[in-house]
JSON list of C-alpha atoms in Angstrom, two decimals:
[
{"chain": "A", "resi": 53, "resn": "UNK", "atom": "CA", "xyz": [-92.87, -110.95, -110.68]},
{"chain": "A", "resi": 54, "resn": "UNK", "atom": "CA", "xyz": [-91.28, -112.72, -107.72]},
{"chain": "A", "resi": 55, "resn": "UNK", "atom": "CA", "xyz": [-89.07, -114.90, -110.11]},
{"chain": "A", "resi": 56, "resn": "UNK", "atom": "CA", "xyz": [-87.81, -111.90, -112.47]},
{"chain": "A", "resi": 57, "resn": "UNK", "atom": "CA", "xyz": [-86.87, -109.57, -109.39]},
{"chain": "A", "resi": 58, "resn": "UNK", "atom": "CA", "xyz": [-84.67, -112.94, -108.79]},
{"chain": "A", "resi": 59, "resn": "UNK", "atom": "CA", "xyz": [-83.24, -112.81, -111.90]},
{"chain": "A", "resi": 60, "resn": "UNK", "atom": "CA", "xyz": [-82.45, -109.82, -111.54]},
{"chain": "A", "resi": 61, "resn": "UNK", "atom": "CA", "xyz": [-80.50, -109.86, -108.19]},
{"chain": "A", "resi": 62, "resn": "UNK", "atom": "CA", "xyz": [-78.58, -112.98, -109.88]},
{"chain": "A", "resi": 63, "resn": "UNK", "atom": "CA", "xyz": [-77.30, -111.02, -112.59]},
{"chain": "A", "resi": 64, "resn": "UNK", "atom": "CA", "xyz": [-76.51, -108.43, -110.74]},
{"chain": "A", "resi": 65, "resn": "UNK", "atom": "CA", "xyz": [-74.36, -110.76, -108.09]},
{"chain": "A", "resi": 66, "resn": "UNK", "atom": "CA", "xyz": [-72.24, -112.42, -111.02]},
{"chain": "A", "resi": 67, "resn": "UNK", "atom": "CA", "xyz": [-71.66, -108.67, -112.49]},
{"chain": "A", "resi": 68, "resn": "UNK", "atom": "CA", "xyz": [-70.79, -107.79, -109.17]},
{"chain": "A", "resi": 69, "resn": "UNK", "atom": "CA", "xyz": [-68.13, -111.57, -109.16]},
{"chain": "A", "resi": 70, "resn": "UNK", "atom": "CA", "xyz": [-67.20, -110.53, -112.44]},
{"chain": "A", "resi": 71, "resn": "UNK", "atom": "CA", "xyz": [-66.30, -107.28, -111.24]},
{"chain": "A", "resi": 72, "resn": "UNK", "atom": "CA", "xyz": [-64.19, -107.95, -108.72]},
{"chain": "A", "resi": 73, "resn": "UNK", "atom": "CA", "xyz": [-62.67, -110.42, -110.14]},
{"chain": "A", "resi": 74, "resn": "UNK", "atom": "CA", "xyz": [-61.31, -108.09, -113.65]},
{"chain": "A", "resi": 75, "resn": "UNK", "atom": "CA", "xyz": [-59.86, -105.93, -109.82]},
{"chain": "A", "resi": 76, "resn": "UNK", "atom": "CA", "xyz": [-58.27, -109.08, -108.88]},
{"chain": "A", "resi": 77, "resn": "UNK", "atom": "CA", "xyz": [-56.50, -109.44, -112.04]},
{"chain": "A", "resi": 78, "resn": "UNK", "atom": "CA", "xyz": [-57.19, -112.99, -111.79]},
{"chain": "A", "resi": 79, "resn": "UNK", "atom": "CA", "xyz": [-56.93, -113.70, -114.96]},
{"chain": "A", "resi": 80, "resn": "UNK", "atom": "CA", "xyz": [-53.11, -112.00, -115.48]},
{"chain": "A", "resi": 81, "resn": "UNK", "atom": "CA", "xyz": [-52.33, -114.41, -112.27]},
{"chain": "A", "resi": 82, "resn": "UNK", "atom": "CA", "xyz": [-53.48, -117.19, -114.08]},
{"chain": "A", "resi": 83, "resn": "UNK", "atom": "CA", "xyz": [-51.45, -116.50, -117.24]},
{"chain": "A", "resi": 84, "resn": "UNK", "atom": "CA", "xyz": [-48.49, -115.79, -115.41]},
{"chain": "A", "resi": 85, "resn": "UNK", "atom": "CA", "xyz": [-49.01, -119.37, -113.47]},
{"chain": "A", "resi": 86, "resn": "UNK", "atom": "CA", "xyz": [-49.40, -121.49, -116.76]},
{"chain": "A", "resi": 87, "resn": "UNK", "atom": "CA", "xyz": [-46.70, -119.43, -118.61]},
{"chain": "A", "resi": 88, "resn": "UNK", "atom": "CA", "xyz": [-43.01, -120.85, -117.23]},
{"chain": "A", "resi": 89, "resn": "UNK", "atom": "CA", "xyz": [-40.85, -117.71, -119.18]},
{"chain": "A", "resi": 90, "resn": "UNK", "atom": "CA", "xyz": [-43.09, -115.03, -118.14]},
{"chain": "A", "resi": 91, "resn": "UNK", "atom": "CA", "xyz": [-43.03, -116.70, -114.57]},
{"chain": "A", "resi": 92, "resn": "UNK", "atom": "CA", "xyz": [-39.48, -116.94, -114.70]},
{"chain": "A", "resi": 93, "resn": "UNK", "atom": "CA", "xyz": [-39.05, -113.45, -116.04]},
{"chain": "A", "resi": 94, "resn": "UNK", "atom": "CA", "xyz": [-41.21, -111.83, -113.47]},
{"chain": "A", "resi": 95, "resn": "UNK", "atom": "CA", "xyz": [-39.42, -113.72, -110.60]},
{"chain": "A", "resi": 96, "resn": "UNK", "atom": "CA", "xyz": [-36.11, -112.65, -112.34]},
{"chain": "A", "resi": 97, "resn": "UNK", "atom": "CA", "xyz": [-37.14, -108.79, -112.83]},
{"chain": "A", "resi": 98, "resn": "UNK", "atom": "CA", "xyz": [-38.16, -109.25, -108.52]},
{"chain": "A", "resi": 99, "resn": "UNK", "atom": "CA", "xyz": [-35.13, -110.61, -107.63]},
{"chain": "A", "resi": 100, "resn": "UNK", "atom": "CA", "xyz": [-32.66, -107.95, -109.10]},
{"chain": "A", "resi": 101, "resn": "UNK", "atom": "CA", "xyz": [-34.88, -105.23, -107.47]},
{"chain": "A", "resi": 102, "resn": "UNK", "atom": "CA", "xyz": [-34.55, -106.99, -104.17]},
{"chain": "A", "resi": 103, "resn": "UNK", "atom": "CA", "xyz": [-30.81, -107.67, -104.62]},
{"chain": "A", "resi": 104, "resn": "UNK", "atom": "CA", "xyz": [-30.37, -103.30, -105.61]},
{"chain": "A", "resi": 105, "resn": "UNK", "atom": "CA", "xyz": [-32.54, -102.05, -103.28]},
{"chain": "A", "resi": 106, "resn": "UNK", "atom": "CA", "xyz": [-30.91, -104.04, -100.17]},
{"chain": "A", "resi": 107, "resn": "UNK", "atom": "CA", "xyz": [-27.82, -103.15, -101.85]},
{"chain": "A", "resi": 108, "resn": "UNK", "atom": "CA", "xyz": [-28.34, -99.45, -101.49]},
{"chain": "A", "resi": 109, "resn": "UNK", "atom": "CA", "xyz": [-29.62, -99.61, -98.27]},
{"chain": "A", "resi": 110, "resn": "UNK", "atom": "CA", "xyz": [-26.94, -101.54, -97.12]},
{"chain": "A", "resi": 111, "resn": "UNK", "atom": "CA", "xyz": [-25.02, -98.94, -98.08]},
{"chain": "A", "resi": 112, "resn": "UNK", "atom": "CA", "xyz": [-26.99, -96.31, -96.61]},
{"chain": "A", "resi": 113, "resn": "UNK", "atom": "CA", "xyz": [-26.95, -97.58, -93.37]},
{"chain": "A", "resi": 114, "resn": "UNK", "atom": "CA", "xyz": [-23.15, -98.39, -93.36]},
{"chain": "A", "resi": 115, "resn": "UNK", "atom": "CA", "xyz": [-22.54, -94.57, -94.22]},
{"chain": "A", "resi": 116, "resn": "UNK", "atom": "CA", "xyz": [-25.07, -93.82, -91.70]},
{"chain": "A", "resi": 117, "resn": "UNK", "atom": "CA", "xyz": [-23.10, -95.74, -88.79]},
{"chain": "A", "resi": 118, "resn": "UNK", "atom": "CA", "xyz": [-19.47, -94.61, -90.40]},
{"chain": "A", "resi": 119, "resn": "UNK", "atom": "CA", "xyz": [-20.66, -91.35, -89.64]},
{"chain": "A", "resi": 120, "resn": "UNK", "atom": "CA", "xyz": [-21.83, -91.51, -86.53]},
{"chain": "A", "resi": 121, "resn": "UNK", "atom": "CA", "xyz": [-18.81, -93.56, -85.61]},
{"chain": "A", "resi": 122, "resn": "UNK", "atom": "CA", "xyz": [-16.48, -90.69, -86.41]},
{"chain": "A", "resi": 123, "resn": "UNK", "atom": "CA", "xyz": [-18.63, -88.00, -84.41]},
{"chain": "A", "resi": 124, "resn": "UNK", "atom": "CA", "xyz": [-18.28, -90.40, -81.26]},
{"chain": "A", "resi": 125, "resn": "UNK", "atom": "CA", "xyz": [-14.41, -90.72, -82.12]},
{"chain": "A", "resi": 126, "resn": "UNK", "atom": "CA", "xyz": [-14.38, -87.84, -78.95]},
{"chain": "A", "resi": 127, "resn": "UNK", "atom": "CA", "xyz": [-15.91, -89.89, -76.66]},
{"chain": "A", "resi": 128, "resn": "UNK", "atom": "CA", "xyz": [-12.61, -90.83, -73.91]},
{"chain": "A", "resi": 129, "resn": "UNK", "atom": "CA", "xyz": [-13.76, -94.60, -73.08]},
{"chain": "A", "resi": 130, "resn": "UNK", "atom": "CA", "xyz": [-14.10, -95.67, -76.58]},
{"chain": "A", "resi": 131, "resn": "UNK", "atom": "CA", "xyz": [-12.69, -93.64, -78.99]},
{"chain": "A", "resi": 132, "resn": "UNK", "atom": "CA", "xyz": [-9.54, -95.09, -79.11]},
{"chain": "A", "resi": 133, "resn": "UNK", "atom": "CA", "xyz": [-11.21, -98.32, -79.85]},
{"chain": "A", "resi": 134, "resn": "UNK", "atom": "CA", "xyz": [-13.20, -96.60, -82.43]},
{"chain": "A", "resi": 135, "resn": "UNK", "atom": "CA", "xyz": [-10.19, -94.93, -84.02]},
{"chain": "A", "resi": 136, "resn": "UNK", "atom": "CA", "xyz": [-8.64, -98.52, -84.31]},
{"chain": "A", "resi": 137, "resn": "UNK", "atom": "CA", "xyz": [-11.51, -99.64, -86.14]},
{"chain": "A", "resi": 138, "resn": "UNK", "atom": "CA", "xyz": [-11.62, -96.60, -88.27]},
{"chain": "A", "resi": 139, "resn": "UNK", "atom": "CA", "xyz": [-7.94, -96.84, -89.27]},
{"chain": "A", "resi": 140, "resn": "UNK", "atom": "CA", "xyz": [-8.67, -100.59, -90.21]},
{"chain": "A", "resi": 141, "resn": "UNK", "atom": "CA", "xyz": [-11.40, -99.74, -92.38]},
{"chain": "A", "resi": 142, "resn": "UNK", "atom": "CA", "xyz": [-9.54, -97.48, -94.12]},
{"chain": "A", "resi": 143, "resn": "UNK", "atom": "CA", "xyz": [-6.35, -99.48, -94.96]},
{"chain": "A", "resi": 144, "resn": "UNK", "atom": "CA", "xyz": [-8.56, -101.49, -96.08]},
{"chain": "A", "resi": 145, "resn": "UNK", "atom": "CA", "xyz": [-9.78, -99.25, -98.79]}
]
């Protein structure tokens, strides 16, 4: 009885590893890994999402500070220098 209440607990600790490891999605990792295109494709897919989303934000936070810029435009000591930079950014444009 001893030796099949073992068995037991064994089976149940590799359903438990196999478990966790169909969580892990180990074996989409591994096919990834020993595929180069899909590897490349993924890292490809990653990179343009990186590139737009700091893109945006970039952007975001530029029209962030432009606006705050031109509320502080009334400030005496450095709105003129403000106002300098403003009119430079927009002959720029």
């Amino acid at each position: 009885m001893d030796e099949h209440k073992k068995i037991e607990d064994l089976e149940r600790r590799l359903e438990k590893i196999a478990t966790d490891l169909e969580r892990m999605k180990l074996a989409d990792y591994v096919d990834i890994i020993n595929n180069p295109r899909k590897l490349l494709y993924t890292n490809f897919i990653g990179g343009l999402a990186r590139g737009l989303g700091t893109a945006i934000g970039l952007t975001a936070l530029a029209a962030m500070l432009f606006y705050i810029m031109r509320q502080t435009v009334n400030l005496p000591l450095i709105g003129k220098y403000i106002a300098d930079l403003l009119d430079i950014i927009e002959n720029y444009r």
